PDB file of C-alpha atoms in Angstrom:
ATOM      1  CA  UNK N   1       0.000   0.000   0.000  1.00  0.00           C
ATOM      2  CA  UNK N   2       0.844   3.674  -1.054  1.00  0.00           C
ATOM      3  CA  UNK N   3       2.577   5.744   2.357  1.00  0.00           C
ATOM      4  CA  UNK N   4       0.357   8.423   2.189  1.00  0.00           C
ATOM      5  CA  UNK N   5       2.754  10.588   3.046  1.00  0.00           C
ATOM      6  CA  UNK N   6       4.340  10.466  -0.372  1.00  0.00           C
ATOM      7  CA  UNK N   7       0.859  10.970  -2.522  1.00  0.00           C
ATOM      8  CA  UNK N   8       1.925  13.237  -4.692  1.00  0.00           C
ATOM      9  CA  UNK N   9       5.010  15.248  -6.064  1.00  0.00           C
ATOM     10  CA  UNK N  10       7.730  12.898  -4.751  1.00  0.00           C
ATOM     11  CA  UNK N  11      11.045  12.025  -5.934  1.00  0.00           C
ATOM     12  CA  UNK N  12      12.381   8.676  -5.547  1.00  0.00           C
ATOM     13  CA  UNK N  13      15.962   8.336  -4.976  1.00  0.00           C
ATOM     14  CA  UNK N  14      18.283   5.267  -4.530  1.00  0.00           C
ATOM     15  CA  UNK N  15      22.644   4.836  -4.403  1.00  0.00           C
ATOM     16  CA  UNK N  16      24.828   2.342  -2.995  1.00  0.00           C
ATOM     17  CA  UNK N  17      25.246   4.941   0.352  1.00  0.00           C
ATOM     18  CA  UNK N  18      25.448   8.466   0.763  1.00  0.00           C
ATOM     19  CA  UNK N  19      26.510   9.622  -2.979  1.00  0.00           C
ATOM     20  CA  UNK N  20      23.189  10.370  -3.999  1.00  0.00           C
ATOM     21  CA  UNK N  21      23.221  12.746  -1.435  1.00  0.00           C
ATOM     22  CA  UNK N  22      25.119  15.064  -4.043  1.00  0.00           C
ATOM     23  CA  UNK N  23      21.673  14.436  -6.513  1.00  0.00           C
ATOM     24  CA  UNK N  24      19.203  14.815  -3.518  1.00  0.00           C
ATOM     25  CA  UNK N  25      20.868  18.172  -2.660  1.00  0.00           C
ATOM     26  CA  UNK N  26      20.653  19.809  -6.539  1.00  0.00           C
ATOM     27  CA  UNK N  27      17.638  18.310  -6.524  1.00  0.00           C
ATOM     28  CA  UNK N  28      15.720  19.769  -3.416  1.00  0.00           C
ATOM     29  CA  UNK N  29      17.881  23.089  -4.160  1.00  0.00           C
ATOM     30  CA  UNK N  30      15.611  23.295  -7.862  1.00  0.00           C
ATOM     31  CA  UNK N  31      12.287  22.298  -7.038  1.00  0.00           C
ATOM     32  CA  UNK N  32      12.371  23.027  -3.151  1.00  0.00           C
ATOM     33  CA  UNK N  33       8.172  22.263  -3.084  1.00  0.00           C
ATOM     34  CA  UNK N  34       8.955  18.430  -3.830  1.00  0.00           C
ATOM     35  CA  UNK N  35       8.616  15.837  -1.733  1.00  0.00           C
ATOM     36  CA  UNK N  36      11.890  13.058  -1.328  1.00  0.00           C
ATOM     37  CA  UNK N  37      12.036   9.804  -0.124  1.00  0.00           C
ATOM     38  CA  UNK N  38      16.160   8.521  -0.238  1.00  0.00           C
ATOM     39  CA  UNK N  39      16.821   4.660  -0.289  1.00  0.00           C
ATOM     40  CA  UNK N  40      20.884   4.095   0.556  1.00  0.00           C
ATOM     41  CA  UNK N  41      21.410   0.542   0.086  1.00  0.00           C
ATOM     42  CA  UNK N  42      24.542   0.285   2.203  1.00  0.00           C
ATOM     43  CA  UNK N  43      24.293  -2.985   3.269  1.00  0.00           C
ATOM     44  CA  UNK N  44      25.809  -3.885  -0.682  1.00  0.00           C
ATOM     45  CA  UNK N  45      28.041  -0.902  -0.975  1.00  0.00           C
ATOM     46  CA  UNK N  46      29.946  -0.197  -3.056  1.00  0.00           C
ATOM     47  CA  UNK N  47      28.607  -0.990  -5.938  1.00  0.00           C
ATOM     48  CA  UNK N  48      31.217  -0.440  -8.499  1.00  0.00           C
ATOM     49  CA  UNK N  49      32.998  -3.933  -7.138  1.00  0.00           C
ATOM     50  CA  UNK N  50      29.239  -5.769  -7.628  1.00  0.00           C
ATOM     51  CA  UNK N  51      27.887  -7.574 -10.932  1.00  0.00           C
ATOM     52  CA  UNK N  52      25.794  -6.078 -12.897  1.00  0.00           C
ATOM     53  CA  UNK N  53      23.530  -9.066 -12.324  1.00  0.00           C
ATOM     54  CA  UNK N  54      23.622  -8.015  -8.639  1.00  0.00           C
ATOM     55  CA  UNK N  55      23.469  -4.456  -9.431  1.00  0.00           C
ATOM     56  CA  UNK N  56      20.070  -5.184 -11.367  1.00  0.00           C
ATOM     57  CA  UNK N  57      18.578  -6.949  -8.466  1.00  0.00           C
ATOM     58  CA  UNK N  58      19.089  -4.246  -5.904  1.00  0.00           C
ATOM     59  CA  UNK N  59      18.451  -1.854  -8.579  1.00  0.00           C
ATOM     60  CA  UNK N  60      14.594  -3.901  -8.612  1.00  0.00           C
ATOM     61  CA  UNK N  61      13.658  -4.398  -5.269  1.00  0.00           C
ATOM     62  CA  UNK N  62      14.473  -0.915  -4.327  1.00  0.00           C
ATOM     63  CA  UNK N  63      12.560   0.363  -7.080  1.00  0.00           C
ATOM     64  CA  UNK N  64       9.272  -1.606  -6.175  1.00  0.00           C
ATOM     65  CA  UNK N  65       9.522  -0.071  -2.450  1.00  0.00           C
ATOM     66  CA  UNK N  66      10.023   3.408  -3.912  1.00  0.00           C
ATOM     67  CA  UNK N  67       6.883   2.742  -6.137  1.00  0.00           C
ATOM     68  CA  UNK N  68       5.259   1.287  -2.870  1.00  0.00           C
ATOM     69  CA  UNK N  69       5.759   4.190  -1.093  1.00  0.00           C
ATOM     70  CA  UNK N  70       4.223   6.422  -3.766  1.00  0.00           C
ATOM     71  CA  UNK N  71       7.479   7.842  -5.731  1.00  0.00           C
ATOM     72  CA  UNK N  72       6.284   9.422  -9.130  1.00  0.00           C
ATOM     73  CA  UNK N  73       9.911   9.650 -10.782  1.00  0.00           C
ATOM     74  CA  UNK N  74      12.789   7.288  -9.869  1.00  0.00           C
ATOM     75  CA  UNK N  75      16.187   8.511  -9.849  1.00  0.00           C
ATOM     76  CA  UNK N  76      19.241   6.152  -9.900  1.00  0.00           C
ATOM     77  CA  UNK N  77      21.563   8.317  -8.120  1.00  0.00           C
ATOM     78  CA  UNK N  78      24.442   6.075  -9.005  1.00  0.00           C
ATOM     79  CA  UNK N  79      26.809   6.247 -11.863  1.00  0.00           C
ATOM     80  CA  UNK N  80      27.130   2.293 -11.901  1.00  0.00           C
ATOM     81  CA  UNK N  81      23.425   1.076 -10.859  1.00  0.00           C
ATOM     82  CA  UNK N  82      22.638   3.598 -14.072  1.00  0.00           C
ATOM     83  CA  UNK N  83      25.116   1.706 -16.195  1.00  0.00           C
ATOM     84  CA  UNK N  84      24.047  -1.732 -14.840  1.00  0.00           C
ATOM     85  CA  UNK N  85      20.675  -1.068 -14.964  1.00  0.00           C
ATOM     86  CA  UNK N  86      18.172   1.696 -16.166  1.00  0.00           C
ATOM     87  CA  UNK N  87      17.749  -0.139 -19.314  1.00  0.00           C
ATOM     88  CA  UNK N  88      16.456  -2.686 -17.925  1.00  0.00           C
ATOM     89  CA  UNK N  89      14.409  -1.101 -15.565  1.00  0.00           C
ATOM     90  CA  UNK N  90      13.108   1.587 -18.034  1.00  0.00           C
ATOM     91  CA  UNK N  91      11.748  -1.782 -20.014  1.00  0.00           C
ATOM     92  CA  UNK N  92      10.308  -3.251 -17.063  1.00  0.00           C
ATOM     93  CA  UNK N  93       8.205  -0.419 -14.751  1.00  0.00           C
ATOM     94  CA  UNK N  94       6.132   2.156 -16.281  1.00  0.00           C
ATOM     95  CA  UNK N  95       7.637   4.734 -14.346  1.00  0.00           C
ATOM     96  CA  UNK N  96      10.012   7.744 -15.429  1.00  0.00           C
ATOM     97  CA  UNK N  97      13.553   7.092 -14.662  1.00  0.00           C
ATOM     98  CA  UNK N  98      16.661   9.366 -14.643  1.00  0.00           C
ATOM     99  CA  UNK N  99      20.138   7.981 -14.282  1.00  0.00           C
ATOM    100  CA  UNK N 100      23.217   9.544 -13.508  1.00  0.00           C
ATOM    101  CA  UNK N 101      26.441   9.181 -16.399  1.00  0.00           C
ATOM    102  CA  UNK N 102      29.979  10.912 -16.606  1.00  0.00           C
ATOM    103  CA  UNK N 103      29.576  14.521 -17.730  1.00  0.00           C
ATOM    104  CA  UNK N 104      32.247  13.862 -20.826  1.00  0.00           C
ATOM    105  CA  UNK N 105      29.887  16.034 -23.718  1.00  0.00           C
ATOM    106  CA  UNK N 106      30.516  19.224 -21.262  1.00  0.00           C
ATOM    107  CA  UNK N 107      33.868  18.138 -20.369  1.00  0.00           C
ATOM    108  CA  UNK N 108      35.092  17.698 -23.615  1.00  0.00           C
ATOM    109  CA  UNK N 109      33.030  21.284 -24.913  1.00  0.00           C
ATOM    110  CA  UNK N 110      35.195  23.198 -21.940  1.00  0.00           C
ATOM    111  CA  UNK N 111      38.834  21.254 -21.868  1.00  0.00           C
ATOM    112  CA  UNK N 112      41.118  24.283 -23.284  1.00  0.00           C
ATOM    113  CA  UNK N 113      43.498  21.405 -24.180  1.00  0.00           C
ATOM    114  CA  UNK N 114      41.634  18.642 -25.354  1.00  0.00           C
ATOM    115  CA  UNK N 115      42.409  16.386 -22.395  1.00  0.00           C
ATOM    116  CA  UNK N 116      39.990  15.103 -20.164  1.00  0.00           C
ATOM    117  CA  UNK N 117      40.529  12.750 -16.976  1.00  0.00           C
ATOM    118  CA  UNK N 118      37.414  10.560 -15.878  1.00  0.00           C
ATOM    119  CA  UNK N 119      37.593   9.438 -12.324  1.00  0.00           C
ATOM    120  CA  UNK N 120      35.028   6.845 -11.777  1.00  0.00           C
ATOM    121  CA  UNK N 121      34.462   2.946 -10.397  1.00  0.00           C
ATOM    122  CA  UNK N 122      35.464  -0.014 -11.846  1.00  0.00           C
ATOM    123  CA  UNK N 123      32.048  -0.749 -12.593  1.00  0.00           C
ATOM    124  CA  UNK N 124      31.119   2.322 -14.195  1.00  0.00           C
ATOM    125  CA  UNK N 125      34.694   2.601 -16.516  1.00  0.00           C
ATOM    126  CA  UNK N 126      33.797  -1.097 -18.097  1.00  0.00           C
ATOM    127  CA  UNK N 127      30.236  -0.469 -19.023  1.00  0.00           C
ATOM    128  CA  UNK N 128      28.577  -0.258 -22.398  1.00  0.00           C
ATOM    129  CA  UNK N 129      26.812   3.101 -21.669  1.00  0.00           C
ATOM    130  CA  UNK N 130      30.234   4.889 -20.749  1.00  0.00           C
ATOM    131  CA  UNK N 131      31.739   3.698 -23.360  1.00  0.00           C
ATOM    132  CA  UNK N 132      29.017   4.919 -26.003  1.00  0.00           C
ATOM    133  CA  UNK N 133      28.944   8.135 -24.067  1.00  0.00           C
ATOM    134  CA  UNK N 134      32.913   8.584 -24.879  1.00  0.00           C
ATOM    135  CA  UNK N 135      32.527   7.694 -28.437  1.00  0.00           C
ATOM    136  CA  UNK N 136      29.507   9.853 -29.084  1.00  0.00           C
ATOM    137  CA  UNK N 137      31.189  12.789 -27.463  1.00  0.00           C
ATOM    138  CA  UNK N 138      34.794  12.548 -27.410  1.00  0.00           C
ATOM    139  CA  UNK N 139      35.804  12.777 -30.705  1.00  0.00           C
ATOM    140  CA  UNK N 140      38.810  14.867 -30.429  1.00  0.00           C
ATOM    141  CA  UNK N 141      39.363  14.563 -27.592  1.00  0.00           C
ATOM    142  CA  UNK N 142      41.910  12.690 -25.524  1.00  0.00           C
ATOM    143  CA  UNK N 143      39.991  11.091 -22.412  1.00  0.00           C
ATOM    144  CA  UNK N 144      42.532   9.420 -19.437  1.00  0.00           C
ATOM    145  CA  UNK N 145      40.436   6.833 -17.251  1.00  0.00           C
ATOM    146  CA  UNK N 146      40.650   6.864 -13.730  1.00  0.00           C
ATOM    147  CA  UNK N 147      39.478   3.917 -11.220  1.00  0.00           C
ATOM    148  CA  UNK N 148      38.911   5.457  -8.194  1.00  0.00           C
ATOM    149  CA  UNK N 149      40.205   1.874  -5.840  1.00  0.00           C
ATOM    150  CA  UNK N 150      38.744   2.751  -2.349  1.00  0.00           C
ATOM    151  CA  UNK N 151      37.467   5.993  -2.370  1.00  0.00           C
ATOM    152  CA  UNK N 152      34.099   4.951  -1.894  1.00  0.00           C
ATOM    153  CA  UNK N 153      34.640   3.050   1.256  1.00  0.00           C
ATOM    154  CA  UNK N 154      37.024   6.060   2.732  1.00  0.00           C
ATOM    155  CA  UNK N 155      33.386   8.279   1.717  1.00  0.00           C
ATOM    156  CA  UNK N 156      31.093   6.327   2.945  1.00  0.00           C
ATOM    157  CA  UNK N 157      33.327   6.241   6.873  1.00  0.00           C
ATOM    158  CA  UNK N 158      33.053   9.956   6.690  1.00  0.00           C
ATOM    159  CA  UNK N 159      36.218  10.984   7.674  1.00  0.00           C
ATOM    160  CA  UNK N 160      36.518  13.394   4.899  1.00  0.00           C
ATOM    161  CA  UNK N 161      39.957  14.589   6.507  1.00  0.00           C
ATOM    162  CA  UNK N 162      41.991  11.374   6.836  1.00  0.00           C
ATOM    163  CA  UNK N 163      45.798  10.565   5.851  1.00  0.00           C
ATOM    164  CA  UNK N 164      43.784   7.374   4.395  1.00  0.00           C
ATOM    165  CA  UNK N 165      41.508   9.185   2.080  1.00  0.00           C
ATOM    166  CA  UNK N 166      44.235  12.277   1.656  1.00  0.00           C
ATOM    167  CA  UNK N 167      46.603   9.263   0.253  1.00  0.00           C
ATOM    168  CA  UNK N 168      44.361   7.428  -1.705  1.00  0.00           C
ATOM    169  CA  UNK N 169      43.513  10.747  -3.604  1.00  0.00           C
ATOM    170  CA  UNK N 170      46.920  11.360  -3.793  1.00  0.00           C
ATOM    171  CA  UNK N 171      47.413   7.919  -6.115  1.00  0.00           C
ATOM    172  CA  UNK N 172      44.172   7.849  -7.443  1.00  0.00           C
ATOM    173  CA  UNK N 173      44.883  11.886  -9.076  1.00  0.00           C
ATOM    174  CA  UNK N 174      48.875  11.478  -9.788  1.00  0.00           C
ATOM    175  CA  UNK N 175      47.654  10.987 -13.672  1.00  0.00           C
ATOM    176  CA  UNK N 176      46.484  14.640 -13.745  1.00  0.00           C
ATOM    177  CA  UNK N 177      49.442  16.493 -13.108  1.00  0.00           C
ATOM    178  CA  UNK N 178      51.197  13.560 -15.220  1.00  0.00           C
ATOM    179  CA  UNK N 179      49.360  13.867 -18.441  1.00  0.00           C
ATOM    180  CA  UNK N 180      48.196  17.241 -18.570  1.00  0.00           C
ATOM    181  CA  UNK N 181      44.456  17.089 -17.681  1.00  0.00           C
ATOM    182  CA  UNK N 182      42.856  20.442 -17.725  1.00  0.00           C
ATOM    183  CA  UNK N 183      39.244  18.623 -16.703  1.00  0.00           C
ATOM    184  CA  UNK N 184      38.663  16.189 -14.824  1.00  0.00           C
ATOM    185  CA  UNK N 185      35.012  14.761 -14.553  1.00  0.00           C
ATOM    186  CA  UNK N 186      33.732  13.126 -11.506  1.00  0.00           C
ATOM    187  CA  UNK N 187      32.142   9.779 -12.405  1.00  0.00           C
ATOM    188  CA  UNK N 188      30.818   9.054  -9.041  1.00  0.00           C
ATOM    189  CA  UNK N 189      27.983  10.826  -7.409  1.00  0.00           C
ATOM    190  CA  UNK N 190      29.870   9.833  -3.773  1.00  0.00           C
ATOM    191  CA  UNK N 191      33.240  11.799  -5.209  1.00  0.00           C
ATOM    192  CA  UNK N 192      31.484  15.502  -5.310  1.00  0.00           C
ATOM    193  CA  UNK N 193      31.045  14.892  -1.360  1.00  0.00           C
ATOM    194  CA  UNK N 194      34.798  15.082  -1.251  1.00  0.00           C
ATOM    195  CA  UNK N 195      34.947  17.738  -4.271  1.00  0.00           C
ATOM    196  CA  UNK N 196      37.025  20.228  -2.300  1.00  0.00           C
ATOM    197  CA  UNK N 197      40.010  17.794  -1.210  1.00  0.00           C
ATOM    198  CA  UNK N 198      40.440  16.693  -4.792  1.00  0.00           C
ATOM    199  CA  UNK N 199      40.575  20.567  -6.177  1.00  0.00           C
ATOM    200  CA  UNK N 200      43.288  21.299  -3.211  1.00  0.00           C
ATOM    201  CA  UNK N 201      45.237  18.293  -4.597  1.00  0.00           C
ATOM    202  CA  UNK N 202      44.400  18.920  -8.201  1.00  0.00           C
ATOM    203  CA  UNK N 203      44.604  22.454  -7.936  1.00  0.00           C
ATOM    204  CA  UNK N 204      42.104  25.772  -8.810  1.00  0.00           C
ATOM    205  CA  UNK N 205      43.469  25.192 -12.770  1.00  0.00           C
ATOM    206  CA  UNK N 206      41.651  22.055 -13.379  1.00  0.00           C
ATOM    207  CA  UNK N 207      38.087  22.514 -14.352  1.00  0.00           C
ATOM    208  CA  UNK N 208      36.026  19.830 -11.840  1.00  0.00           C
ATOM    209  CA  UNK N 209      33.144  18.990 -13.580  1.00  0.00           C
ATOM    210  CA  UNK N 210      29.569  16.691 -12.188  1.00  0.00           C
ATOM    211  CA  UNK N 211      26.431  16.086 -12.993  1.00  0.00           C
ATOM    212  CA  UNK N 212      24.662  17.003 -10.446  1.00  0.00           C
ATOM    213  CA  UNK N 213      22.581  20.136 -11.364  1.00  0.00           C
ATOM    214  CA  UNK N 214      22.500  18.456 -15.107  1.00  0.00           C
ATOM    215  CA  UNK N 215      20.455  16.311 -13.635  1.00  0.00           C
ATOM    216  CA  UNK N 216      17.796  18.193 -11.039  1.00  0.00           C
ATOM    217  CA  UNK N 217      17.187  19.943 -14.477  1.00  0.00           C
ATOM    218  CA  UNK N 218      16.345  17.112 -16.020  1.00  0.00           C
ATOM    219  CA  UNK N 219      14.205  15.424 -13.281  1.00  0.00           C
ATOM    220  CA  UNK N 220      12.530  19.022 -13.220  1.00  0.00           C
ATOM    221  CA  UNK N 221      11.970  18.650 -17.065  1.00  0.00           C
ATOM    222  CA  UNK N 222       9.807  15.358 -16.462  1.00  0.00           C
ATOM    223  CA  UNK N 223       8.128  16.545 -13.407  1.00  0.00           C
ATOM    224  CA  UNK N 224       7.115  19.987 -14.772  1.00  0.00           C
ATOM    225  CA  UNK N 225       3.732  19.077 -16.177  1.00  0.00           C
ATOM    226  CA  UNK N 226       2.129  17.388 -12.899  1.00  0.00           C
ATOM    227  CA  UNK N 227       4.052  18.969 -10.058  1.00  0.00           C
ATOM    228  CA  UNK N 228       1.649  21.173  -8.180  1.00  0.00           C
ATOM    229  CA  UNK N 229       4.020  23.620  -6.879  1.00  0.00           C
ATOM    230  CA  UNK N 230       1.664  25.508  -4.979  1.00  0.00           C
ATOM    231  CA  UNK N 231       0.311  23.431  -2.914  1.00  0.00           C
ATOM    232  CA  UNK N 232       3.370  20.585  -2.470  1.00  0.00           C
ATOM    233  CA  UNK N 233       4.812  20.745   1.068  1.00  0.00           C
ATOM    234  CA  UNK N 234       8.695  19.692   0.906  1.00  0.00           C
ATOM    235  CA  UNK N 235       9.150  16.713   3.439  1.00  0.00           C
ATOM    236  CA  UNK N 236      11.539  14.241   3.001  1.00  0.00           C
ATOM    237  CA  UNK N 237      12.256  10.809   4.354  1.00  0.00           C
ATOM    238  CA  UNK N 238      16.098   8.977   4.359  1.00  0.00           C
ATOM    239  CA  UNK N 239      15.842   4.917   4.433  1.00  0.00           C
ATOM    240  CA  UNK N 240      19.069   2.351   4.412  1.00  0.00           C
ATOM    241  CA  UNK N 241      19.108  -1.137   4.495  1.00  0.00           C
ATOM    242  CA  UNK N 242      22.558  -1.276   6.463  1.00  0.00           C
ATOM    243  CA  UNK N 243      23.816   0.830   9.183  1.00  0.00           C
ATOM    244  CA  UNK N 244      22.157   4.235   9.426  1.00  0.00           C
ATOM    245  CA  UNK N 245      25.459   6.251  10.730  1.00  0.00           C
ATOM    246  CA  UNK N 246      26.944   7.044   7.464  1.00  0.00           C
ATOM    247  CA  UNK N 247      23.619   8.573   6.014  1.00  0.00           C
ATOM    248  CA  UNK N 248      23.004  10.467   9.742  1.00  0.00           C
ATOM    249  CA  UNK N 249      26.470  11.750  10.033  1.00  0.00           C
ATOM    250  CA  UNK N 250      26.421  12.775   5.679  1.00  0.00           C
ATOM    251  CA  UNK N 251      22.909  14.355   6.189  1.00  0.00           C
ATOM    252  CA  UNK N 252      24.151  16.695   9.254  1.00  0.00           C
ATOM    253  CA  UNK N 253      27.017  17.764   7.664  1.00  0.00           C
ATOM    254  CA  UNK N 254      25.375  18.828   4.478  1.00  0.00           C
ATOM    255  CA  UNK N 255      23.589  21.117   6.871  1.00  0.00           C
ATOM    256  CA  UNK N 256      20.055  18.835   8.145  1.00  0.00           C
ATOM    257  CA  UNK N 257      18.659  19.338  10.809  1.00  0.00           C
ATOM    258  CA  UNK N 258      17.860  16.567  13.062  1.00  0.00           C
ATOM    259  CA  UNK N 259      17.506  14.364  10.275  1.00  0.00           C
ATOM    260  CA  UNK N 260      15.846  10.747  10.874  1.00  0.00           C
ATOM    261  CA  UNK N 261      17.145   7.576   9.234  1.00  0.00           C
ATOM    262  CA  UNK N 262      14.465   4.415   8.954  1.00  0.00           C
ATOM    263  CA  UNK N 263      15.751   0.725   8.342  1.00  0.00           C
ATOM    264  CA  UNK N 264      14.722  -0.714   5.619  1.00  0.00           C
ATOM    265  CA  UNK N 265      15.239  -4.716   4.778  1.00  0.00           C
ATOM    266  CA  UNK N 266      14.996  -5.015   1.052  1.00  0.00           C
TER     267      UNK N 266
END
């Protein structure tokens, strides 16, 4: 049965943890009348080291509790569970769907110097969809993959100041410096989080570039028509099928107040 809480106007929005966090806040900063309902699925984080098989299973069950609880659009705040699975998913539920996929088109429009540096997951660097998006866009363009090995986890502990995570970025953004990247795109929707500790390694020349307000836009684009912005109250309710910490202690510092975090077994 419906929540009734979530009757009209809402937003469903899933990730592997707290990266769609970066989504949820572009999101509630362009239509601030909607109504949210956040699924992390931290119990199977991080994604990028899953199968896609796996990926597509999560990707299903937490789709049919966001319909459940009345969610009008579905967006896969996740670079990989987009990859893995909004094809399928788009085939299967008759329900809008936005996904999340490296920002290369403006990346490659802005580079001064024609080289671009993707930092993303394993999961996200091997699929079909990034690779189309590359070829479609790219042409001309010299584009340097990154695996980002680790960072997720270091995110999702929310120490944003650690040697751990200051060392891993260190290895994970030597190949900027090294081979002249002028913009580097953020393939992960946990990396913004940590946006300012990669420009002070990186340094204010490199252009940063995510999606994030690309897509609020969009999800505003497919709301427009039957989003009663009048009369929508903005409420909004965090779930996570592990431990609730990481999305608490993420949800304070991106300036909540007293937020609430529900287990959810899915």
């Amino acid at each position: 049965m419906r929540d009734p809480f979530f009757l009209s106007d809402t937003i469903g929005i899933f990730d592997s943890g707290i990266g769609g966090l970066t989504i949820w806040l572009e999101i509630k900063e362009l239509i601030p009348h909607a109504r949210t309902i956040y699924v992390s699925d931290n119990q199977n984080v991080p994604y990028g080291e899953k199968s896609r098989n796996f990926i597509t299973q999560r990707a299903e069950r937490i789709t049919d509790f966001l319909i459940d609880s009345g969610a009008d659009i579905i967006v896969i705040a996740c670079n990989t569970a987009t990859s893995a699975a909004i094809k399928h998913l788009r085939k299967s539920y008759n329900m809008e769907f936005v996904g999340i996929e490296p920002a290369i088109k403006p990346a490659a429009e802005q580079s001064a110097n024609g080289i671009v540096g993707v930092l993303a997951t394993k999961g996200t660097l091997e699929s079909d969809k990034f690779k189309k998006t590359r070829n479609q866009y790219a042409n001309g363009v010299e584009v340097i993959m990154q695996q980002g090995k680790g960072l997720v986890r270091l995110i999702e502990s929310g120490d944003w100041d650690s040697d751990a995570l200051h060392e891993n970025l260190n290895e994970n953004l030597y190949f900027i410096n090294n081979r002249g990247v002028d913009t580097l795109v953020l393939g992960c929707t946990h990396y913004p989080l940590i946006k300012e500790q990669i420009s002070r390694i990186i340094g204010p020349e490199v252009l940063v570039i995510d999606p994030g307000k690309a897509v609020a836009r969009q999800v505003l684009r497919k709301m427009k028509k039957k989003m009663a912005t009048e009369t929508s109250t903005a409420q909004h309710k965090f779930f996570s099928t592990g431990s609730a910490e990481p999305l608490l202690k993420t949800l304070v510092k991106l300036g909540v107040n007293a937020p609430k975090v529900e287990n959810v077994n899915l």
